[in-house]
């Protein structure tokens, strides 16, 4: 519908109808205005499948939803490092929504994984904002290509479940921009999601729902967002100021309470009616965008989508460790041990919980095809070793050539609504692995978890497969990887620290009361571990393959560029093994020297290529200024310093295989104002200053000829230089410079002109 028509429609609406349009009729629908022919419109969770509730509704996954297909959760989806795959997953979800009449699917959820403890990490993508935003962008692109909207969430800085509705995430401007906003920025600016969901929490004291800086200035002003902002379910705190800040749609319904407040505020003149009209216009835009593009022929083919879920799952599995144990030859006798072999933990609890139409377990996928036995091994409803289960597991492990233990985190350990309080697996599972290692040297552990775990048994097993929460078809994908039908190609979208205490947010997570200080700043995930050169269990970007890849011929289009130019980077990758496989090529950028404290390196691009044995492909990246920039708090903008930058090609953040240095010239000049308090060191960086101020550098007490006898021992050349460098200009008057304060000031005035 054209803008004029929508505006005409709005002009016919009563004040009450307009206020009503800004909140839900129930849990999942916007209101209809029948007399004007405005239909109601349905939204549903999200993000990795359709949780459409036809009868009883709730936002925590309590009541039944329709039978649907559960795709890999965000943790796994991001591990694919494959944008096309996520776009395809998005298309499938979009088609399901068309078939079910759902206008907006509530996802992707991409909050940064600040700590391994966040209960909702399984839904989220990464500790790295570039990976998160690009993978989310791909999913959005896919869904929206089917004329169905997405709701990227939870905007923003919602990085824990504890007190999620009242806590304030306290962070500095650079951290906000480089990490927490950046996770949303790329996806929103490039893929234009139809809606954005604001989070429950406060940011530096201001609720996300009434955060004008976030919802209007940044989202719309800077990133060009043109859809509607919806509240997370129940996130509205003060309806009228929320509306003014840019929060258009309140979900679910407030039983008319908040609508009344809007009507009152317009009637008594405290809220301009045009603010309300704008929100209604944004909501109607999206409603009609869906209505007018309905695909009545769309069919939700659950079996076909199950197969898609399986294809996607294949790329979300990360091979963490392999000491010549995998793939297991098909003729070997293999013991599948652990409850999750038969009942995989393939999704997390809460609002994203899908009512799967079927689930394929590893046992089901392997039986009949391979020589596999099964024992349950442990219970996951209580963390307690059960001797009978343990004994049975030990027995079949002893009789087999290889034991594959399917372990991980039970539902009770991670879910929406609460955070983990440690990073360990249940003790009974650790004990099971330990006991099996006493009778069987050939062990592979398959993990089902949404977030890192400590692995005290790591050196007792030969193989580790991180299967994440891989969706309802994960069993088939894992079996194909175990027996070598599929070559694993997932990479870790997060660091696995050795222990929780190593995590940079450890000291401050989950805050004091409602105040959560992000004191680690920009040093989240590998940005911290790499800078500290700390040993980790598995680094960001890590993932093994059954074949080998060699890198060569790293080239750059230019060795000196302006920050307004684009740098082309190319590199050749060859499959030197004898199995076809997919490799993820990661490009990091590192500034050699900076005036600000920067991470050692940052992921700036990545790509995934499929290579047959012996095949070589040339991959190309294009870097623009953002790849070199940091957020400068003086100009409140991205800023590139002039200097040298290393272009690093890696197989992970810890395995850099090739590098090349380029010189970038920044074209943005920072305004400097010199005062009498400016140091000599800082002022001398200005070429114009050197000549004018040179005479003052020969300050009496620091002169060379003083360095004799005792003085020579007391004042080294280094000390003298440092004293001058860090001396304010006014020091010239006190320490023998031949000038007055007035003369100095007039020199500074000249420079400041
Ligand atoms: C969750 C959202 C979800 C909404 C609707 C909230 O509790 O935080 O992610 O989309 O409920 O179910």
mmCIF file of C-alpha atoms in Angstrom, residues 421-589:
data_model
loop_
_atom_site.group_PDB
_atom_site.id
_atom_site.type_symbol
_atom_site.label_atom_id
_atom_site.label_comp_id
_atom_site.label_asym_id
_atom_site.label_seq_id
_atom_site.Cartn_x
_atom_site.Cartn_y
_atom_site.Cartn_z
ATOM 1 C CA UNK A 421 26.341 -20.557 37.686
ATOM 2 C CA UNK A 422 29.273 -22.652 36.526
ATOM 3 C CA UNK A 423 30.695 -23.928 33.266
ATOM 4 C CA UNK A 424 30.894 -27.595 34.168
ATOM 5 C CA UNK A 425 29.026 -30.524 32.736
ATOM 6 C CA UNK A 426 27.086 -32.687 35.179
ATOM 7 C CA UNK A 427 29.515 -34.608 37.376
ATOM 8 C CA UNK A 428 27.873 -37.920 36.495
ATOM 9 C CA UNK A 429 28.766 -37.401 32.840
ATOM 10 C CA UNK A 430 32.366 -36.455 33.590
ATOM 11 C CA UNK A 431 32.644 -39.572 35.723
ATOM 12 C CA UNK A 432 31.165 -41.727 32.971
ATOM 13 C CA UNK A 433 33.775 -40.531 30.474
ATOM 14 C CA UNK A 434 36.526 -41.049 33.029
ATOM 15 C CA UNK A 435 35.365 -44.614 33.824
ATOM 16 C CA UNK A 436 35.075 -45.533 30.164
ATOM 17 C CA UNK A 437 38.581 -44.248 29.516
ATOM 18 C CA UNK A 438 39.812 -46.831 32.022
ATOM 19 C CA UNK A 439 38.606 -49.700 29.819
ATOM 20 C CA UNK A 440 38.621 -48.238 26.325
ATOM 21 C CA UNK A 441 41.435 -46.152 24.802
ATOM 22 C CA UNK A 442 39.427 -45.179 21.729
ATOM 23 C CA UNK A 443 36.869 -42.611 22.838
ATOM 24 C CA UNK A 444 35.051 -39.932 20.910
ATOM 25 C CA UNK A 445 32.862 -37.460 22.820
ATOM 26 C CA UNK A 446 29.934 -35.847 21.019
ATOM 27 C CA UNK A 447 28.713 -32.744 22.846
ATOM 28 C CA UNK A 448 25.188 -31.348 22.878
ATOM 29 C CA UNK A 449 25.314 -27.949 24.551
ATOM 30 C CA UNK A 450 24.538 -24.373 23.664
ATOM 31 C CA UNK A 451 27.607 -22.824 25.233
ATOM 32 C CA UNK A 452 31.163 -23.792 26.230
ATOM 33 C CA UNK A 453 31.819 -26.387 28.906
ATOM 34 C CA UNK A 454 34.948 -27.312 30.833
ATOM 35 C CA UNK A 455 36.409 -30.635 29.716
ATOM 36 C CA UNK A 456 38.419 -32.223 32.531
ATOM 37 C CA UNK A 457 38.596 -35.418 30.428
ATOM 38 C CA UNK A 458 39.956 -33.694 27.319
ATOM 39 C CA UNK A 459 43.294 -35.559 27.308
ATOM 40 C CA UNK A 460 41.623 -38.921 27.944
ATOM 41 C CA UNK A 461 39.691 -38.958 24.681
ATOM 42 C CA UNK A 462 40.895 -39.070 21.086
ATOM 43 C CA UNK A 463 38.080 -37.191 19.439
ATOM 44 C CA UNK A 464 35.670 -34.404 20.372
ATOM 45 C CA UNK A 465 32.722 -33.350 18.241
ATOM 46 C CA UNK A 466 30.826 -30.195 19.225
ATOM 47 C CA UNK A 467 27.316 -30.817 17.887
ATOM 48 C CA UNK A 468 25.804 -27.799 19.705
ATOM 49 C CA UNK A 469 22.014 -27.747 19.803
ATOM 50 C CA UNK A 470 21.743 -28.796 16.202
ATOM 51 C CA UNK A 471 18.009 -29.073 15.600
ATOM 52 C CA UNK A 472 15.737 -32.059 15.211
ATOM 53 C CA UNK A 473 17.767 -33.739 12.455
ATOM 54 C CA UNK A 474 21.124 -33.520 14.214
ATOM 55 C CA UNK A 475 21.371 -37.276 14.854
ATOM 56 C CA UNK A 476 21.704 -38.051 11.150
ATOM 57 C CA UNK A 477 24.281 -35.329 10.600
ATOM 58 C CA UNK A 478 26.423 -36.502 13.517
ATOM 59 C CA UNK A 479 26.356 -40.123 12.372
ATOM 60 C CA UNK A 480 27.387 -39.100 8.854
ATOM 61 C CA UNK A 481 30.308 -37.182 10.331
ATOM 62 C CA UNK A 482 31.335 -40.010 12.664
ATOM 63 C CA UNK A 483 31.500 -42.500 9.791
ATOM 64 C CA UNK A 484 32.962 -40.099 7.244
ATOM 65 C CA UNK A 485 30.053 -39.625 4.828
ATOM 66 C CA UNK A 486 30.258 -35.941 5.604
ATOM 67 C CA UNK A 487 33.413 -33.946 6.156
ATOM 68 C CA UNK A 488 32.921 -31.638 9.158
ATOM 69 C CA UNK A 489 33.235 -27.933 8.387
ATOM 70 C CA UNK A 490 31.916 -25.984 11.387
ATOM 71 C CA UNK A 491 34.136 -23.497 13.227
ATOM 72 C CA UNK A 492 33.769 -22.189 16.772
ATOM 73 C CA UNK A 493 31.941 -18.857 16.859
ATOM 74 C CA UNK A 494 33.233 -18.441 20.419
ATOM 75 C CA UNK A 495 36.270 -19.263 22.511
ATOM 76 C CA UNK A 496 36.172 -22.280 24.801
ATOM 77 C CA UNK A 497 38.238 -21.133 27.802
ATOM 78 C CA UNK A 498 40.009 -23.715 29.925
ATOM 79 C CA UNK A 499 37.956 -22.677 32.907
ATOM 80 C CA UNK A 500 35.244 -20.159 33.641
ATOM 81 C CA UNK A 501 37.591 -17.981 35.701
ATOM 82 C CA UNK A 502 39.576 -17.174 32.558
ATOM 83 C CA UNK A 503 36.624 -15.430 30.918
ATOM 84 C CA UNK A 504 37.111 -11.642 30.803
ATOM 85 C CA UNK A 505 33.697 -10.894 32.301
ATOM 86 C CA UNK A 506 34.164 -13.405 35.113
ATOM 87 C CA UNK A 507 34.765 -10.877 37.897
ATOM 88 C CA UNK A 508 31.773 -8.706 36.990
ATOM 89 C CA UNK A 509 29.177 -11.127 35.620
ATOM 90 C CA UNK A 510 26.199 -11.007 36.650
ATOM 91 C CA UNK A 511 26.663 -7.675 38.384
ATOM 92 C CA UNK A 512 25.635 -6.301 41.747
ATOM 93 C CA UNK A 513 21.902 -6.161 42.131
ATOM 94 C CA UNK A 514 20.548 -4.413 39.104
ATOM 95 C CA UNK A 515 23.865 -2.860 38.104
ATOM 96 C CA UNK A 516 25.964 -4.829 35.636
ATOM 97 C CA UNK A 517 29.215 -3.152 34.751
ATOM 98 C CA UNK A 518 30.863 -4.259 31.524
ATOM 99 C CA UNK A 519 34.294 -3.538 32.911
ATOM 100 C CA UNK A 520 36.161 -5.733 30.461
ATOM 101 C CA UNK A 521 35.083 -3.200 27.844
ATOM 102 C CA UNK A 522 35.851 -4.154 24.264
ATOM 103 C CA UNK A 523 37.891 -7.144 25.424
ATOM 104 C CA UNK A 524 35.224 -9.774 24.875
ATOM 105 C CA UNK A 525 36.097 -13.331 23.837
ATOM 106 C CA UNK A 526 39.228 -13.740 21.718
ATOM 107 C CA UNK A 527 39.870 -9.992 21.843
ATOM 108 C CA UNK A 528 40.806 -10.641 25.463
ATOM 109 C CA UNK A 529 42.364 -14.102 25.370
ATOM 110 C CA UNK A 530 44.568 -13.200 22.395
ATOM 111 C CA UNK A 531 45.716 -9.908 23.858
ATOM 112 C CA UNK A 532 46.588 -11.695 27.100
ATOM 113 C CA UNK A 533 48.220 -14.566 25.166
ATOM 114 C CA UNK A 534 46.297 -16.895 27.456
ATOM 115 C CA UNK A 535 46.069 -20.594 26.806
ATOM 116 C CA UNK A 536 42.505 -21.611 25.909
ATOM 117 C CA UNK A 537 40.853 -24.980 25.438
ATOM 118 C CA UNK A 538 39.762 -24.212 21.863
ATOM 119 C CA UNK A 539 40.148 -20.817 20.235
ATOM 120 C CA UNK A 540 37.616 -18.738 18.338
ATOM 121 C CA UNK A 541 37.362 -19.902 14.737
ATOM 122 C CA UNK A 542 38.792 -23.361 15.460
ATOM 123 C CA UNK A 543 37.460 -26.450 13.708
ATOM 124 C CA UNK A 544 39.117 -29.472 12.091
ATOM 125 C CA UNK A 545 38.429 -31.272 8.847
ATOM 126 C CA UNK A 546 39.086 -34.778 7.513
ATOM 127 C CA UNK A 547 41.214 -33.204 4.806
ATOM 128 C CA UNK A 548 44.025 -30.619 4.861
ATOM 129 C CA UNK A 549 44.100 -27.154 3.391
ATOM 130 C CA UNK A 550 47.162 -25.194 2.349
ATOM 131 C CA UNK A 551 47.247 -21.429 1.908
ATOM 132 C CA UNK A 552 49.468 -19.502 -0.487
ATOM 133 C CA UNK A 553 49.944 -16.292 -2.473
ATOM 134 C CA UNK A 554 48.411 -13.713 -0.177
ATOM 135 C CA UNK A 555 48.115 -10.537 -2.273
ATOM 136 C CA UNK A 556 46.801 -7.062 -1.630
ATOM 137 C CA UNK A 557 45.671 -4.657 -4.344
ATOM 138 C CA UNK A 558 47.843 -1.853 -2.936
ATOM 139 C CA UNK A 559 50.382 -1.552 -0.178
ATOM 140 C CA UNK A 560 49.528 2.060 0.592
ATOM 141 C CA UNK A 561 45.902 3.160 0.637
ATOM 142 C CA UNK A 562 43.786 6.025 1.807
ATOM 143 C CA UNK A 563 41.020 5.076 4.204
ATOM 144 C CA UNK A 564 38.554 6.179 1.532
ATOM 145 C CA UNK A 565 39.770 3.439 -0.801
ATOM 146 C CA UNK A 566 38.904 -0.234 -0.901
ATOM 147 C CA UNK A 567 41.620 -2.801 -0.338
ATOM 148 C CA UNK A 568 41.314 -6.064 -2.245
ATOM 149 C CA UNK A 569 42.872 -9.060 -0.537
ATOM 150 C CA UNK A 570 43.249 -12.375 -2.338
ATOM 151 C CA UNK A 571 44.617 -15.693 -1.223
ATOM 152 C CA UNK A 572 44.803 -19.180 -2.706
ATOM 153 C CA UNK A 573 43.513 -22.176 -0.795
ATOM 154 C CA UNK A 574 44.246 -25.760 -1.843
ATOM 155 C CA UNK A 575 42.756 -29.005 -0.627
ATOM 156 C CA UNK A 576 45.905 -31.089 -0.153
ATOM 157 C CA UNK A 577 44.143 -34.121 1.325
ATOM 158 C CA UNK A 578 42.138 -36.847 -0.328
ATOM 159 C CA UNK A 579 38.607 -35.999 0.721
ATOM 160 C CA UNK A 580 36.423 -33.163 -0.557
ATOM 161 C CA UNK A 581 35.819 -30.598 2.170
ATOM 162 C CA UNK A 582 34.878 -27.064 3.085
ATOM 163 C CA UNK A 583 37.321 -24.585 4.544
ATOM 164 C CA UNK A 584 36.549 -21.351 6.382
ATOM 165 C CA UNK A 585 39.035 -18.636 5.501
ATOM 166 C CA UNK A 586 39.209 -16.015 8.236
ATOM 167 C CA UNK A 587 40.595 -12.530 7.711
ATOM 168 C CA UNK A 588 41.734 -10.576 10.750
ATOM 169 C CA UNK A 589 43.159 -7.055 10.855
#
